[in-house]
Amino acid sequence: MSVITTAAEPTASRGERSPFGDVLRSEWTKLRTVRSTYWTLIAATVSSIAVGVLACAAYVHHFHQASPAAQRLTIAHGDFDSAGQSLIGLSLGQLAIGVLGVLVVSAEYRTGMMRTALTAVPRRMTVLLAKVACFGGVALVTGQILSFGAYFLGQAVLSNASLGSGIGDPGMARAVVGTGVFIALVGLCGLGLGAMIRHTAGAVSALVGFLLVLTPIVQALPGSWGPAVGKFLPYEIGEQAVSGQRLSEHLSPGVGLAVMAGYAVVFLAVGAALLVRRDA
């Protein structure tokens, strides 16, 4: 009589942590324990909020220098974009968040940490997805904090000239929340470029070109090609995102953010494909 024994299939014990959860915790630890994270976040805060407040103060100063008739016309026509004036510094803050996205990947290649990470976790997509989830969450929260902070401080300055607005006014909440989402998407584009290019200088240059240089090149196209193509580029999408008014020549805010999300997905997909195929 033979005894047939079967090995019990491994089952997850109670309280066992998932591999993705472990990798996610590892990414969070790396992100919060490097000094570059804090320096870039400080740069993003100063450039976003301080520049916005200074821009609002300068506008109030010029407003007070104008004649009473000109002041009444500005208020009566309602064409002053108080949200756009408050959020003007976010165009610089987005660069800092984008650079941080690049560093999340490129810094690990520079120090050799990426080789260690991929040895510990052979499933490379798991590593990249954990980076996207961890950094994407930080970028979204940071973007919303910067956007709301810049808006409310800017409105406090503008209220000295009766130019301030409330968050409940038409277009205001959409502009503030949409700006925070736009900043997070810029950060994910930076992360994707970091995975594609690996080198910090090259990836940052590509990010700056994508955000700022591509638009003037496209606008030089002949005929109606420039405006037709330019509205799909991140510069004009960002202009609409921070504005409390609907800019007729731009994509609608929702469509613009969807296009920006598409850019982030494409960069991350190409970065994932190269991460799987190339040696660390």
Coordinates of C-alpha atoms in Angstrom, one line a residue, residues 39-277:
W39 CA 14.7 70.8 -1.7
T40 CA 12.5 70.4 -4.8
L41 CA 9.4 70.7 -2.7
I42 CA 10.7 73.8 -1.0
A43 CA 11.5 75.2 -4.5
A44 CA 8.0 74.4 -5.7
T45 CA 6.4 76.0 -2.7
V46 CA 8.5 79.2 -2.9
S47 CA 8.1 79.6 -6.7
S48 CA 4.4 78.8 -6.7
I49 CA 3.1 80.8 -3.7
A50 CA 5.6 83.6 -3.4
V51 CA 5.5 84.5 -7.1
G52 CA 1.7 84.4 -7.1
V53 CA 1.5 86.7 -4.1
L54 CA 4.0 89.1 -5.6
A55 CA 2.2 89.1 -8.9
C56 CA -1.1 90.0 -7.1
A57 CA 0.6 92.7 -5.1
A58 CA 2.1 94.2 -8.3
Y59 CA -1.3 94.2 -10.0
V60 CA -3.0 95.9 -7.0
H61 CA -0.3 98.5 -7.0
H62 CA -0.9 99.3 -10.7
F63 CA -4.6 99.2 -10.1
H64 CA -4.4 101.9 -7.4
Q65 CA -2.2 104.0 -9.8
A66 CA -4.9 103.9 -12.5
S67 CA -7.6 106.5 -12.8
P68 CA -11.0 105.9 -11.1
A69 CA -12.6 105.5 -14.5
A70 CA -10.2 102.8 -15.5
Q71 CA -10.7 101.1 -12.2
R72 CA -14.4 101.1 -12.6
L73 CA -14.1 99.7 -16.1
T74 CA -11.9 96.8 -14.9
I75 CA -14.3 95.8 -12.2
A76 CA -17.5 96.4 -14.3
H77 CA -16.3 94.3 -17.3
G78 CA -15.4 91.4 -15.1
D79 CA -12.6 90.4 -17.5
F80 CA -9.9 90.3 -14.7
D81 CA -8.9 86.7 -14.1
S82 CA -8.3 86.6 -10.3
A83 CA -7.6 82.9 -10.3
G84 CA -5.1 83.1 -13.1
Q85 CA -3.3 86.0 -11.3
S86 CA -3.1 84.0 -8.1
L87 CA -1.9 80.8 -9.7
I88 CA 0.6 82.4 -12.1
G89 CA 3.5 81.0 -10.0
L90 CA 2.4 77.5 -10.5
S91 CA 4.0 77.6 -14.0
L92 CA 7.4 77.5 -12.1
G93 CA 6.2 75.1 -9.4
Q94 CA 5.3 72.6 -12.1
L95 CA 8.9 72.5 -13.2
A96 CA 10.1 71.6 -9.7
I97 CA 7.6 68.8 -9.4
G98 CA 8.5 67.5 -12.8
V99 CA 12.2 67.5 -11.9
L100 CA 11.4 65.6 -8.7
G101 CA 9.6 63.0 -10.9
V102 CA 12.8 62.6 -13.0
L103 CA 14.9 62.2 -9.9
V104 CA 12.7 59.4 -8.5
V105 CA 14.1 57.2 -11.3
S106 CA 17.3 58.8 -12.6
A107 CA 18.9 59.2 -9.2
E108 CA 18.7 55.5 -8.6
Y109 CA 20.5 54.8 -11.8
R110 CA 23.2 57.2 -10.9
T111 CA 23.8 55.7 -7.5
G112 CA 23.3 52.1 -8.5
M113 CA 20.3 51.7 -6.3
M114 CA 18.2 50.6 -9.2
R115 CA 20.3 47.5 -9.7
T116 CA 19.8 46.6 -6.1
A117 CA 16.1 47.3 -6.3
L118 CA 15.6 45.1 -9.4
T119 CA 17.7 42.3 -7.8
A120 CA 15.4 42.3 -4.8
V121 CA 12.2 42.6 -6.9
P122 CA 12.8 40.8 -10.3
R123 CA 9.4 41.9 -11.5
R124 CA 10.4 45.2 -12.9
M125 CA 6.8 46.4 -13.6
T126 CA 6.1 46.0 -9.9
V127 CA 8.9 48.4 -9.1
L128 CA 7.8 51.0 -11.7
L129 CA 4.1 50.7 -10.6
A130 CA 5.1 51.3 -7.0
K131 CA 7.1 54.4 -8.0
V132 CA 4.1 55.7 -10.0
A133 CA 1.7 55.1 -7.1
C134 CA 4.0 56.5 -4.4
F135 CA 5.2 59.6 -6.3
G136 CA 1.9 60.2 -8.0
G137 CA 0.1 60.4 -4.7
V138 CA 2.7 62.8 -3.3
A139 CA 2.6 65.0 -6.4
L140 CA -1.2 65.2 -6.3
V141 CA -1.3 66.1 -2.7
T142 CA 1.5 68.6 -3.1
G143 CA -0.1 70.1 -6.2
Q144 CA -3.4 70.7 -4.4
I145 CA -1.7 72.2 -1.4
L146 CA 0.3 74.6 -3.6
S147 CA -2.8 75.5 -5.7
F148 CA -5.1 76.2 -2.8
G149 CA -2.4 78.0 -0.9
A150 CA -1.5 80.3 -3.8
Y151 CA -5.2 80.9 -4.6
F152 CA -6.2 82.0 -1.1
L153 CA -3.1 84.0 -0.4
G154 CA -3.5 85.8 -3.7
Q155 CA -7.1 86.5 -3.1
A156 CA -6.3 88.1 0.3
V157 CA -3.9 90.5 -1.6
L158 CA -6.4 91.2 -4.4
S159 CA -9.2 91.9 -2.0
N160 CA -7.4 95.2 -1.0
A161 CA -8.5 96.5 -4.4
S162 CA -11.9 94.7 -4.4
L163 CA -10.6 92.3 -7.1
G164 CA -10.7 89.2 -5.1
S165 CA -13.0 86.3 -5.7
G166 CA -14.5 83.4 -3.7
I167 CA -13.8 79.7 -4.2
G168 CA -17.5 79.3 -4.9
D169 CA -17.5 81.8 -7.8
P170 CA -17.9 80.3 -11.3
G171 CA -14.7 78.7 -12.5
M172 CA -12.7 79.2 -9.3
A173 CA -12.9 75.8 -7.8
R174 CA -12.4 74.2 -11.2
A175 CA -9.2 76.2 -11.8
V176 CA -7.7 75.5 -8.3
V177 CA -8.4 71.8 -8.3
G178 CA -7.5 71.4 -12.0
T179 CA -4.2 73.2 -11.5
G180 CA -3.3 70.7 -8.7
V181 CA -4.1 67.8 -11.0
F182 CA -2.1 69.4 -13.9
I183 CA 1.0 69.6 -11.6
A184 CA 0.7 66.0 -10.6
L185 CA 0.5 65.0 -14.3
V186 CA 3.6 67.0 -15.1
G187 CA 5.4 65.1 -12.3
L188 CA 4.3 61.8 -13.8
C189 CA 5.6 62.9 -17.2
G190 CA 8.9 63.6 -15.6
L191 CA 8.9 60.2 -14.0
G192 CA 8.2 58.6 -17.4
L193 CA 11.0 60.6 -19.0
G194 CA 13.4 59.6 -16.2
A195 CA 12.6 55.9 -16.9
M196 CA 13.1 56.4 -20.6
I197 CA 16.4 58.5 -20.5
R198 CA 17.8 57.4 -17.2
H199 CA 20.2 60.4 -17.0
T200 CA 19.0 63.4 -14.9
A201 CA 20.4 66.1 -17.1
G202 CA 19.0 64.6 -20.3
A203 CA 15.6 63.8 -18.8
V204 CA 15.2 67.3 -17.3
S205 CA 16.2 68.9 -20.6
A206 CA 13.6 66.8 -22.4
L207 CA 11.0 67.8 -19.8
V208 CA 11.7 71.5 -20.2
G209 CA 11.6 71.2 -23.9
F210 CA 8.3 69.4 -23.7
L211 CA 6.7 71.9 -21.4
L212 CA 8.1 75.2 -22.6
V213 CA 10.1 75.0 -25.9
L214 CA 7.8 72.9 -28.0
T215 CA 5.0 75.5 -28.0
P216 CA 6.9 78.4 -29.7
I217 CA 8.3 76.0 -32.3
V218 CA 4.8 74.8 -33.1
Q219 CA 3.4 78.3 -33.2
A220 CA 5.9 79.1 -36.0
L221 CA 4.1 76.6 -38.3
P222 CA 2.5 78.2 -41.3
G223 CA -1.2 79.0 -41.6
S224 CA -3.6 77.6 -39.1
W225 CA -1.3 74.7 -38.2
G226 CA 0.3 76.5 -35.3
P227 CA -2.9 77.3 -33.3
A228 CA -4.5 74.0 -34.3
V229 CA -1.6 71.9 -32.9
G230 CA -0.5 74.3 -30.1
K231 CA -3.7 73.8 -28.1
F232 CA -2.8 70.2 -27.6
L233 CA 0.6 71.0 -26.0
P234 CA 1.1 71.2 -22.3
Y235 CA 1.9 75.0 -22.2
E236 CA -1.6 76.0 -23.5
I237 CA -3.3 73.2 -21.5
G238 CA -1.6 74.7 -18.4
E239 CA -2.8 78.2 -19.3
Q240 CA -6.4 77.0 -19.4
A241 CA -6.0 75.0 -16.2
V242 CA -5.0 78.0 -14.0
S243 CA -7.5 80.3 -15.6
G244 CA -10.9 80.9 -14.0
Q245 CA -12.3 81.9 -17.3
R246 CA -12.9 79.8 -20.4
L247 CA -10.3 80.6 -23.1
S248 CA -12.0 80.1 -26.4
E249 CA -8.8 79.3 -28.4
H250 CA -7.8 76.6 -25.9
L251 CA -9.2 73.1 -25.2
S252 CA -11.8 72.9 -22.5
P253 CA -10.3 72.3 -19.0
G254 CA -11.5 68.7 -18.9
V255 CA -10.3 67.7 -22.3
G256 CA -7.0 69.5 -21.7
L257 CA -6.3 67.5 -18.5
A258 CA -7.3 64.3 -20.4
V259 CA -4.8 65.0 -23.1
M260 CA -2.1 65.7 -20.4
A261 CA -3.0 62.4 -18.8
G262 CA -2.5 60.8 -22.2
Y263 CA 1.0 62.2 -22.4
A264 CA 1.9 60.8 -19.0
V265 CA 0.6 57.4 -19.9
V266 CA 2.6 57.3 -23.1
F267 CA 5.8 58.4 -21.4
L268 CA 5.3 55.8 -18.6
A269 CA 4.5 53.1 -21.1
V270 CA 7.6 53.7 -23.1
G271 CA 9.6 53.9 -19.9
A272 CA 8.2 50.6 -18.7
A273 CA 9.0 48.9 -22.0
L274 CA 12.6 50.1 -21.9
L275 CA 12.9 49.2 -18.2
V276 CA 11.9 45.6 -19.0
R277 CA 14.2 45.3 -22.0

